[in-house]
Structures are given as structure tokens and as C-alpha cells.
Short mmCIF file of C-alpha atoms and ligand atoms in Angstrom, two decimals:
data_model
loop_
_atom_site.label_atom_id
_atom_site.label_comp_id
_atom_site.label_asym_id
_atom_site.label_seq_id
_atom_site.Cartn_x
_atom_site.Cartn_y
_atom_site.Cartn_z
CA LYS K 171 0.03 12.39 60.98
CA SER K 172 3.49 11.55 61.45
CA VAL K 173 4.84 7.80 62.20
CA ALA K 174 7.96 7.61 63.98
CA SER K 175 8.79 3.98 63.53
CA VAL K 176 8.26 0.96 61.14
CA GLN K 177 7.61 -2.43 62.74
CA ILE K 178 8.68 -5.44 60.64
CA LYS K 179 8.95 -8.85 61.85
CA GLY K 180 9.13 -7.81 65.35
CA LYS K 181 12.11 -5.27 64.37
CA GLU K 182 11.67 -1.64 64.83
CA PHE K 183 12.97 0.95 62.17
CA VAL K 184 13.03 4.69 62.75
CA ALA K 185 11.02 6.53 59.98
CA ASP K 186 11.88 9.37 57.84
CA ASP K 187 11.13 11.33 54.92
CA TYR K 188 12.09 8.47 52.81
CA THR K 189 9.48 5.90 54.45
CA ASN K 190 7.20 4.51 51.72
CA VAL K 191 6.68 0.97 52.43
CA THR K 192 2.86 -0.07 53.34
CA PRO K 193 1.86 -2.42 55.66
CA LYS K 194 0.09 -4.44 52.59
CA ILE K 195 3.77 -4.81 51.19
CA ILE K 196 5.01 -5.65 54.81
CA SER K 197 2.63 -8.38 54.45
CA TYR K 198 4.55 -10.37 51.79
CA LEU K 199 7.71 -10.65 53.56
CA GLY K 200 8.65 -14.18 54.74
CA LYS K 201 5.80 -15.73 52.20
CA ASN K 202 8.91 -17.22 50.13
CA LEU K 203 6.82 -18.47 47.22
CA HIS K 204 10.10 -19.71 45.62
CA LEU K 205 10.58 -22.21 48.28
CA GLN K 206 6.91 -23.37 48.57
CA LYS K 207 6.84 -26.95 46.95
CA ASN K 208 3.50 -26.52 45.22
CA ASN K 209 4.52 -23.39 43.86
CA PRO K 210 5.53 -23.02 40.15
CA LEU K 211 8.05 -20.37 41.05
CA SER K 212 9.73 -23.40 43.35
CA ILE K 213 9.75 -25.70 40.11
CA VAL K 214 11.57 -23.26 38.09
CA ARG K 215 13.73 -22.39 40.59
CA GLN K 216 14.52 -26.17 41.36
CA ARG K 217 15.06 -26.42 37.60
CA ILE K 218 17.66 -23.74 37.04
CA VAL K 219 19.55 -24.69 40.28
CA ASN K 220 19.73 -28.22 38.99
CA TYR K 221 20.86 -27.10 35.41
CA PHE K 222 24.03 -25.15 37.46
CA TYR K 223 24.76 -28.11 39.70
CA SER K 224 25.01 -30.43 36.91
CA SER K 225 26.95 -28.07 34.52
CA PHE K 226 29.42 -27.13 36.69
CA THR K 227 31.26 -29.78 39.25
CA HIS K 228 34.54 -29.61 41.08
CA ARG K 229 35.95 -33.12 42.11
CA GLY K 230 32.28 -34.69 42.01
CA HIS K 231 30.84 -31.68 44.13
CA PRO K 232 28.64 -29.05 42.95
CA ALA K 233 30.76 -25.79 42.14
CA PHE K 234 28.10 -23.26 43.04
CA SER K 235 26.69 -22.47 46.42
CA VAL K 236 23.21 -21.56 46.53
CA TYR K 237 21.37 -18.80 49.10
CA ASP K 238 17.52 -18.94 48.79
CA ASN K 239 16.83 -17.39 51.99
CA LEU K 240 18.60 -14.23 52.56
CA PRO K 241 16.57 -11.79 54.63
CA PRO K 242 15.01 -8.81 51.85
CA ILE K 243 15.84 -5.94 54.13
CA VAL K 244 18.93 -4.21 52.81
CA THR K 245 20.93 -1.22 53.20
CA THR K 246 21.17 1.35 50.42
CA LYS K 247 24.76 0.36 50.47
CA GLN K 248 24.33 -2.88 49.78
CA ASN K 249 21.48 -2.36 47.05
CA PHE K 250 23.36 0.61 45.13
CA GLU K 251 26.63 2.14 46.48
CA ASP K 252 28.48 -1.47 46.61
CA LEU K 253 27.20 -1.91 42.90
CA LEU K 254 28.50 1.35 41.74
CA ILE K 255 24.89 2.65 41.37
CA PRO K 256 25.23 6.46 41.46
CA ALA K 257 23.44 8.51 44.04
CA ASP K 258 21.54 10.20 41.22
CA HIS K 259 20.57 7.14 39.37
CA PRO K 260 16.75 6.78 38.53
CA SER K 261 16.80 3.21 40.18
CA ARG K 262 17.25 4.82 43.73
CA ALA K 263 14.00 7.24 43.36
CA LYS K 264 11.40 6.93 45.94
CA SER K 265 8.88 6.57 43.41
CA ASP K 266 10.25 3.05 42.51
CA CYS K 267 11.88 1.59 45.50
CA TYR K 268 10.16 0.62 49.10
CA TYR K 269 12.13 2.57 51.20
CA ILE K 270 11.98 1.62 55.41
CA ASN K 271 13.97 4.70 55.81
CA ARG K 272 16.85 6.99 53.94
CA ASP K 273 19.40 4.05 54.62
CA THR K 274 17.24 0.85 54.63
CA LEU K 275 14.94 -0.62 51.98
CA LEU K 276 13.33 -3.73 50.76
CA ARG K 277 15.98 -5.23 48.19
CA ALA K 278 15.05 -4.06 44.40
CA HIS K 279 17.30 -6.84 43.12
CA MET K 280 19.23 -9.77 44.26
CA THR K 281 22.37 -8.25 43.15
CA ALA K 282 22.09 -6.54 46.47
CA HIS K 283 23.74 -9.56 47.99
CA GLN K 284 26.62 -10.04 45.49
CA SER K 285 29.19 -7.94 47.43
CA GLU K 286 28.68 -9.45 50.68
CA LEU K 287 29.08 -13.01 49.28
CA LEU K 288 32.17 -12.01 47.33
CA ARG K 289 33.51 -10.68 50.50
CA SER K 290 32.71 -13.78 52.44
CA GLY K 291 35.16 -15.66 50.02
CA LEU K 292 32.70 -17.18 47.63
CA ASP K 293 33.23 -17.38 43.91
CA ASN K 294 30.38 -19.42 42.33
CA PHE K 295 26.96 -18.82 43.83
CA LEU K 296 23.53 -18.17 43.13
CA MET K 297 20.93 -16.06 45.23
CA ILE K 298 17.40 -16.31 44.82
CA GLY K 299 14.73 -14.54 46.63
CA ASP K 300 11.90 -11.98 46.63
CA VAL K 301 12.55 -8.15 45.44
CA TYR K 302 10.14 -5.32 45.86
CA ARG K 303 9.64 -2.49 43.27
CA ARG K 304 7.04 0.06 42.94
CA ASP K 305 5.55 -0.33 39.55
CA GLU K 306 2.24 -0.11 37.71
CA ILE K 307 -0.61 -2.63 38.06
CA ASP K 308 -1.24 -5.25 35.58
CA SER K 309 -1.31 -8.67 34.57
CA THR K 310 2.15 -9.04 34.34
CA HIS K 311 3.57 -6.55 36.98
CA PHE K 312 3.22 -7.13 40.80
CA PRO K 313 5.35 -5.39 43.48
CA VAL K 314 6.87 -8.29 44.85
CA PHE K 315 8.43 -11.05 42.47
CA HIS K 316 11.58 -13.05 42.52
CA GLN K 317 15.13 -13.31 41.14
CA VAL K 318 17.61 -15.81 40.41
CA ASP K 319 20.91 -14.04 40.63
CA ALA K 320 24.52 -15.64 40.11
CA VAL K 321 28.36 -14.93 40.02
CA ARG K 322 30.59 -16.98 38.55
CA SER K 323 34.53 -15.92 39.14
CA GLN K 324 37.38 -17.31 37.68
CA ARG K 325 41.29 -17.14 38.24
CA ARG K 326 43.72 -17.22 35.11
CA GLU K 327 44.48 -20.84 35.57
CA GLU K 328 40.74 -21.84 35.46
CA LEU K 329 40.17 -19.42 32.53
CA PHE K 330 42.87 -20.24 30.48
CA PRO K 331 44.21 -23.77 31.60
CA ASP K 332 46.40 -24.70 28.76
CA LYS K 333 47.24 -21.19 27.50
CA PRO K 334 49.98 -19.67 30.26
CA GLU K 335 50.71 -16.67 27.67
CA LEU K 336 47.18 -15.31 28.19
CA GLN K 337 46.12 -12.91 30.69
CA ILE K 338 43.11 -11.40 32.81
CA PHE K 339 44.66 -8.04 33.06
CA GLU K 340 46.18 -5.74 30.84
CA PRO K 341 49.82 -5.28 31.46
CA THR K 342 49.30 -1.57 31.64
CA PHE K 343 46.67 -1.60 34.27
CA ASP K 344 47.66 -0.13 37.22
CA LYS K 345 46.11 -2.46 40.08
CA THR K 346 47.08 -0.32 43.05
CA ASN K 347 44.86 2.64 41.62
CA PRO K 348 41.22 2.37 42.40
CA ASN K 349 40.18 4.72 39.59
CA ALA K 350 42.21 3.33 37.20
CA ASN K 351 39.54 1.17 35.51
CA HIS K 352 37.50 2.66 32.70
CA ILE K 353 34.57 1.44 30.69
CA ASN K 354 34.81 4.01 27.71
CA ASP K 355 35.31 1.27 25.56
CA PRO K 356 32.13 -0.86 24.50
CA MET K 357 33.75 -4.05 24.18
CA LYS K 358 35.68 -4.22 27.82
CA GLN K 359 36.39 -2.65 30.78
CA SER K 360 40.11 -1.00 30.11
CA CYS K 361 41.57 -3.48 33.05
CA HIS K 362 40.75 -6.53 31.22
CA THR K 363 42.46 -8.15 28.26
CA LEU K 364 40.33 -8.73 25.18
CA GLU K 365 40.83 -12.30 25.06
CA ALA K 366 39.68 -12.70 28.69
CA THR K 367 36.64 -10.69 28.06
CA LYS K 368 35.70 -12.62 25.08
CA LEU K 369 36.00 -16.07 26.37
CA MET K 370 34.01 -14.75 29.51
CA GLU K 371 31.48 -13.48 27.26
CA THR K 372 31.29 -16.99 25.37
CA GLN K 373 30.91 -18.90 28.53
CA LEU K 374 28.42 -16.40 29.84
CA LYS K 375 26.37 -16.66 26.51
CA SER K 376 26.43 -20.54 26.17
CA HIS K 377 25.52 -21.12 30.00
CA LEU K 378 22.43 -18.97 29.64
CA ILE K 379 21.27 -20.31 26.25
CA GLY K 380 22.04 -23.83 27.71
CA LEU K 381 19.61 -22.85 30.70
CA THR K 382 17.03 -21.50 28.30
CA GLN K 383 17.03 -24.34 26.22
CA ALA K 384 16.86 -26.80 29.42
CA LEU K 385 13.77 -24.76 30.42
CA PHE K 386 12.10 -23.98 27.04
CA GLY K 387 13.34 -26.88 24.72
CA HIS K 388 16.16 -26.63 21.90
CA ASN K 389 13.35 -24.74 19.42
CA ILE K 390 12.96 -21.60 21.62
CA LYS K 391 14.08 -18.55 19.58
CA TYR K 392 16.13 -15.72 21.41
CA ARG K 393 18.33 -13.05 20.84
CA TRP K 394 20.91 -10.99 22.65
CA VAL K 395 20.54 -7.17 22.95
CA ASP K 396 23.35 -4.78 24.36
CA ALA K 397 22.26 -3.29 27.58
CA TYR K 398 23.67 -1.21 30.22
CA PHE K 399 24.08 -1.91 34.19
CA PRO K 400 26.11 0.07 36.48
CA PHE K 401 27.65 -2.99 38.20
CA THR K 402 28.59 -5.11 34.77
CA HIS K 403 30.75 -4.43 31.52
CA PRO K 404 30.04 -5.33 28.72
CA SER K 405 26.47 -5.92 29.72
CA TRP K 406 23.48 -7.96 27.67
CA GLU K 407 19.87 -8.78 27.82
CA LEU K 408 18.71 -12.04 26.75
CA GLU K 409 15.21 -11.93 24.91
CA ILE K 410 13.05 -15.05 23.89
CA PHE K 411 10.19 -14.99 21.34
CA TYR K 412 6.88 -15.79 23.29
CA GLU K 413 3.50 -15.08 22.02
CA ASN K 414 4.66 -13.36 19.00
CA ASP K 415 6.73 -10.98 20.65
CA TRP K 416 10.18 -10.36 22.12
CA MET K 417 10.31 -11.19 25.72
CA GLU K 418 13.09 -9.97 28.01
CA VAL K 419 14.17 -12.75 30.55
CA LEU K 420 17.59 -11.55 32.11
CA GLY K 421 20.13 -9.10 32.18
CA CYS K 422 23.78 -10.18 32.35
CA GLY K 423 27.37 -8.93 32.11
CA ILE K 424 30.87 -8.89 33.00
CA VAL K 425 31.04 -7.99 36.89
CA ARG K 426 32.96 -4.25 37.26
CA ASN K 427 36.56 -5.06 38.71
CA GLU K 428 35.93 -2.27 41.15
CA ILE K 429 33.36 -4.58 42.86
CA LEU K 430 35.62 -7.26 42.82
CA VAL K 431 38.22 -5.46 44.17
CA SER K 432 36.56 -3.91 47.10
CA ALA K 433 34.97 -7.17 48.15
CA GLY K 434 38.33 -9.24 48.11
CA PRO K 435 39.39 -11.26 44.85
CA SER K 436 41.83 -8.95 42.85
CA ASN K 437 42.77 -11.60 40.59
CA THR K 438 39.59 -12.81 39.24
CA ILE K 439 37.37 -11.93 36.33
CA ALA K 440 33.79 -12.73 36.83
CA TYR K 441 30.43 -12.64 35.12
CA ALA K 442 26.89 -12.27 36.77
CA PHE K 443 23.43 -12.27 35.67
CA GLY K 444 20.02 -11.91 37.16
CA LEU K 445 16.63 -13.62 35.85
CA GLY K 446 13.36 -12.90 36.90
CA LEU K 447 11.30 -16.19 37.99
CA GLU K 448 7.69 -14.83 37.34
CA ARG K 449 8.21 -14.31 33.65
CA LEU K 450 9.91 -17.61 32.93
CA ALA K 451 7.30 -19.50 34.90
CA MET K 452 4.20 -17.67 33.24
CA ALA K 453 5.74 -18.53 29.88
CA LEU K 454 6.53 -22.01 30.64
CA TYR K 455 3.00 -22.76 32.30
CA LYS K 456 0.83 -20.41 30.21
CA ILE K 457 -0.16 -18.84 33.30
CA PRO K 458 -2.21 -15.90 32.37
CA ASP K 459 -1.88 -13.58 35.47
CA ILE K 460 1.12 -12.79 38.11
CA ARG K 461 -1.28 -12.53 40.87
CA LEU K 462 -1.71 -16.28 40.47
CA MET K 463 1.44 -17.11 42.05
CA TRP K 464 0.02 -15.94 45.13
CA SER K 465 -3.06 -18.05 45.04
CA THR K 466 -3.75 -20.49 47.82
CA ASP K 467 -6.49 -22.08 45.87
CA SER K 468 -5.81 -25.89 45.62
CA GLY K 469 -7.40 -25.52 42.26
CA PHE K 470 -4.34 -23.78 41.48
CA LEU K 471 -1.71 -25.47 43.67
CA THR K 472 -2.44 -29.05 42.95
CA GLN K 473 -1.70 -28.42 39.18
CA PHE K 474 2.21 -27.87 40.61
CA GLU K 475 1.78 -30.49 43.32
CA ASN K 476 4.33 -33.57 42.99
CA VAL K 477 5.20 -32.92 39.47
CA ASP K 478 8.17 -34.34 37.46
CA LEU K 479 10.28 -31.19 37.37
CA ASN K 480 10.89 -31.34 33.75
CA ALA K 481 7.16 -32.29 32.95
CA SER K 482 5.73 -30.20 30.44
CA ILE K 483 2.69 -28.52 32.53
CA THR K 484 0.08 -26.18 30.90
CA TYR K 485 -2.11 -24.50 33.70
CA LYS K 486 -5.77 -24.93 33.01
CA PRO K 487 -7.75 -21.99 34.37
CA VAL K 488 -9.61 -22.85 37.48
CA SER K 489 -12.54 -20.94 35.92
CA SER K 490 -12.58 -17.33 34.85
CA TYR K 491 -14.50 -14.95 36.79
CA PRO K 492 -15.68 -11.64 35.09
CA GLN K 493 -13.57 -8.41 35.30
CA CYS K 494 -15.58 -5.25 36.47
CA THR K 495 -13.91 -2.02 35.38
CA ASN K 496 -14.65 1.25 37.28
CA ASP K 497 -13.29 4.75 36.35
CA MET K 498 -12.02 7.28 38.71
CA SER K 499 -11.53 11.08 37.60
CA PHE K 500 -10.26 13.73 40.02
CA TRP K 501 -9.16 17.24 39.79
CA LEU K 502 -5.72 17.80 41.43
CA PRO K 503 -4.93 20.40 44.16
CA PRO K 504 -2.94 23.40 43.17
CA GLN K 505 0.28 21.66 44.40
CA TYR K 506 0.24 18.91 41.84
CA THR K 507 0.15 18.91 37.78
CA ILE K 508 -0.70 16.29 35.57
CA ASP K 509 2.92 15.76 34.99
CA THR K 510 4.01 15.91 38.49
CA PHE K 511 1.63 13.63 40.30
CA ILE K 512 3.17 10.28 40.93
CA SER K 513 1.35 7.57 39.60
CA ASN K 514 3.11 5.04 41.86
CA ASP K 515 2.17 6.60 44.69
CA PHE K 516 -1.65 6.28 43.54
CA TYR K 517 -1.08 2.59 42.53
CA ASP K 518 0.19 1.49 46.17
CA LEU K 519 -2.85 3.26 47.59
CA VAL K 520 -5.29 1.70 45.34
CA ARG K 521 -3.43 -1.98 46.36
CA ASP K 522 -3.39 -0.81 49.95
CA ILE K 523 -7.34 -0.37 49.92
CA GLY K 524 -8.03 -2.66 47.21
CA GLY K 525 -5.86 -5.83 47.92
CA ASP K 526 -5.62 -8.73 45.53
CA ILE K 527 -8.80 -7.82 43.67
CA ILE K 528 -6.86 -5.32 41.83
CA GLU K 529 -6.19 -6.54 38.39
CA GLN K 530 -4.97 -3.47 36.43
CA VAL K 531 -5.01 0.52 36.92
CA LYS K 532 -4.53 2.36 33.81
CA LEU K 533 -4.23 6.02 33.41
CA LYS K 534 -6.90 6.89 31.01
CA ASP K 535 -7.06 10.29 30.42
CA LYS K 536 -5.05 13.66 31.26
CA PHE K 537 -7.03 17.07 31.29
CA VAL K 538 -6.26 20.64 31.52
CA HIS K 539 -9.41 22.83 31.83
CA PRO K 540 -8.93 25.58 29.16
CA LYS K 541 -10.49 28.12 31.32
CA SER K 542 -9.90 27.09 35.14
CA LYS K 543 -6.33 25.80 34.31
CA LYS K 544 -7.19 22.92 36.88
CA HIS K 545 -5.52 19.55 36.23
CA SER K 546 -7.44 16.72 35.86
CA LEU K 547 -6.64 12.82 35.86
CA CYS K 548 -8.87 9.84 34.80
CA TYR K 549 -7.89 6.42 35.95
CA SER K 550 -9.45 2.76 35.15
CA ILE K 551 -9.30 0.47 37.95
CA VAL K 552 -10.00 -3.30 36.62
CA TYR K 553 -11.44 -5.22 39.54
CA ARG K 554 -11.22 -9.31 39.26
CA HIS K 555 -11.28 -11.76 42.11
CA LEU K 556 -9.21 -14.82 41.05
CA GLU K 557 -11.64 -17.57 42.79
CA ARG K 558 -15.08 -15.97 42.58
CA THR K 559 -17.49 -13.48 40.72
CA LEU K 560 -17.24 -10.13 42.52
CA THR K 561 -20.68 -8.18 42.47
CA GLN K 562 -21.25 -4.55 41.16
CA ALA K 563 -22.19 -3.36 44.64
CA GLU K 564 -19.13 -5.08 46.15
CA VAL K 565 -16.77 -2.96 43.78
CA ASN K 566 -18.34 0.10 44.09
CA GLN K 567 -17.88 -0.29 47.98
CA VAL K 568 -14.43 -0.92 47.31
CA HIS K 569 -14.22 1.96 44.64
CA LYS K 570 -15.94 4.44 46.99
CA GLU K 571 -13.10 3.44 49.74
CA ILE K 572 -10.45 4.33 47.41
CA GLU K 573 -11.85 7.31 46.36
CA LYS K 574 -12.21 8.41 49.81
CA ALA K 575 -8.54 7.32 50.51
CA VAL K 576 -7.54 9.38 47.62
CA VAL K 577 -9.48 12.46 48.85
CA ASP K 578 -7.44 12.09 52.17
CA ALA K 579 -3.97 11.58 50.93
CA TYR K 580 -3.72 14.33 47.94
CA GLY K 581 -6.47 16.52 48.41
CA VAL K 582 -7.98 15.53 45.32
CA VAL K 583 -11.36 16.29 44.31
CA ILE K 584 -13.30 13.54 42.97
CA ARG K 585 -15.43 14.89 39.51
N1 LIG S 290 19.92 -7.01 38.96
C1 LIG S 290 19.75 -6.77 37.66
C2 LIG S 290 17.96 -6.47 37.07
O1 LIG S 290 17.24 -6.57 38.49
C3 LIG S 290 20.05 -7.95 36.64
C4 LIG S 290 21.40 -8.25 36.37
C5 LIG S 290 22.22 -8.87 37.84
C6 LIG S 290 22.40 -7.69 35.36
C7 LIG S 290 23.43 -9.12 37.51
C8 LIG S 290 23.51 -7.80 35.33
C9 LIG S 290 24.39 -8.66 36.20
O2 LIG S 290 17.48 -6.01 36.21
#
């Protein structure tokens, strides 16, 4: 069966061998949880926006513009090429992104809009919205989540207002050669001076620590970790200590000069960061399961209704209904091995059939039969409804439907 086109919001897209977006995923488009006033994600969004509005003003006006309603369908150029993400980079894999077709996908990060906004002449801006990634299923992963991304750019006069002798760019850097910039030095891009890079790093880190403390209070424990992103250099991740473990909350760095130059401004240096709203909201309000963000239950939403933005709120479970775990084991047909079978494809199928009662899917066992050499996988599927008790019969019914769909899709044999 071949699908010739994909319909999304009344628009028709040509399908091809990259198409892997499912009707279930398409149904999340336009939900805009980050803009729903009762939703915890919206509260965190407003707190972050307020922090940037109040920290940066220019002649009494906010120096940041906010874009929180950019459509999530983007081109591979926006999501990858504009950000110097190479063609063979793992983040582009079909197994990790929701492609509408070869050239179009549901954005995998808000950074996908960075170049177009720079091109439109903006220098300081926030981009807030829903992003889509294929991933495992558990209490902290959902294929749709929300990010806040930002860019802050400065010209020489802004960065070094009373130091006319200091420069952003190395005098030896050839601005006319698009290939002249290098990132061999871990400290900085070859085009930038060390003074400019260090001052930007200091500002970036202090702004983000300021934000973290505005959200979590001054006692929050944090650490910086060196990181790599194709679109920034140098790059870092910020981790906070939460529930006895380090949790990554954001990625950031100095924007690659090539990106700024091809989008317009060739005389500025910029920093950028991207953070995940779900993680912050879950930690701030002690929300135990990421699926709760999608709850329409009034018992959940009223806890976040008309609240003071800075009030400390601890989510009280509406009630917790029991889990129900069923295993699924199957023999793979000869074209797959236990190592080439794509778990993310399986997870999407499970979610398509089971919907939001799927709490977790774990690979439990891989097995190669010593005689027949047949390959077998066993997954545990944890079912739980957030708002009522599921009966075993009801779970068995859904489990059977999933088994049938897996047989149809991959030709596996259920054990
Ligand atoms: N886009 C990155 C992510 O999704 C985060 C990031 C944004 C990192 C901007 C650096 C600069 O993980």
C-alpha cells in the first residue's frame, strides 16, 4: 500500500520514501500547550519571557522580541543546512525525525527558525514552540515537546562600549572568504578574538544562571559541561541537580559566524541557547509523568489556573491508577536482525494503536536461537490511564491489536 500524499491542516504534501509522520503525530499540531493559560508549560514560558524582558531593556522597551506561534512544518534547509548540520549527521536520520517527505519535516528543534529570523533583521529574539522527535517511550519522553530558543547578538560598540581598542574579529580573519572560519581551537572560533568570545561566554552563562535561579531559587546546584553543536562554538550544556541526579536543562554556545554571515549581519557576535520546557515544568512542579502535560482533566488543569506566576506549586496527583504490564515477544523475519530492527518505528506503531494509555515501552530481551539462528525480540509494554483504572481485559484487547499491527507491518511472528 503506498500513500501518495499527506494531508496536514488542509494542505497537501507529496509523500515519498522519507515520509514517516503518522496521523497520531499530526493530531498534535496546533495544540500549542505552551499558549494554553492553565498549562504548566505556559507558566514556565511566561516566567522565562518575563526574565528576558526585565533583564534586557533598551530605552525602556524590551530588547527581545518573542515568536511563540511559528508553524512547526519546516524544510530540511531550515532544520539542518542553515545550521551547518552535515548531510550524514545522525540527528537527520529517518529513525529520529518526523519527515513529511525528503524536504519537509516537523521541526526537531526551535533553532530551525534562527536563520530566517536573523535574515529578517532581528538581533535579540526568543522562539518558543512545539518540536517533534522520534524517541523511546517512558515517563520523561514524549514525541512532542516544547522548547524556548534564543539569540542575542551584539555589535562591537555594544559588547565593548568603553574599550575602543578591543575587537570582535581577529585582524587576520578574511571576511571575504566564506570558508575562512575554523573551529579547531576548543576555546573559540578562529574568526573571533579571545576577548570577545570570553565576554560573550561570561554574559551567556550569567544570563542563564540568572534565569535558572529565577525559576528554582538561589540554592539550586548547577554545573556547566562542555558540549558540541554544529551551529555553535564553543558550546556548553547546563545541568541542575534534581532528585539526586544531574539533569541537563539546556544547550548553548556562540553562534557560528558562517550562520550570521549567510543570514545577514557580518559585524556581530551572537550567543544562542535552547531549553526544554517539559523538563523545567516537571522539576518545578514535581509533575511525575510527561503525558500529564497533555491532560485535559480539570483535576490537573485547575492546579495551574489563575496562579501567581512565581508561586511555588507542587502538583498533587489527581489519584494514581494502577499500571498494567504486558510483554510482546516475536521472531523477526529474515530481512531484520536484532540489531537492524528500528525500535523507534516499533514505538510509533505502539503509540499509534495504543494512544496515550501507553506509559512505557522497554526492550526486555534480544535473543538468537542457537539452532535455527532466528532472531527474537521481547518488549515490555506498560499501560496506564492517567484518569481511570484500566481493566486487564481492555489492556489485552489493545495489546492484541498492537500484535496484529506489528505482524502486518513487519511480518514478525508472535511467540
Ligand atoms: N537546538 C539544540 C537542541 O535542541 C539546543 C541549542 C540551541 C544549542 C541553540 C545551542 C544553541 O538540543
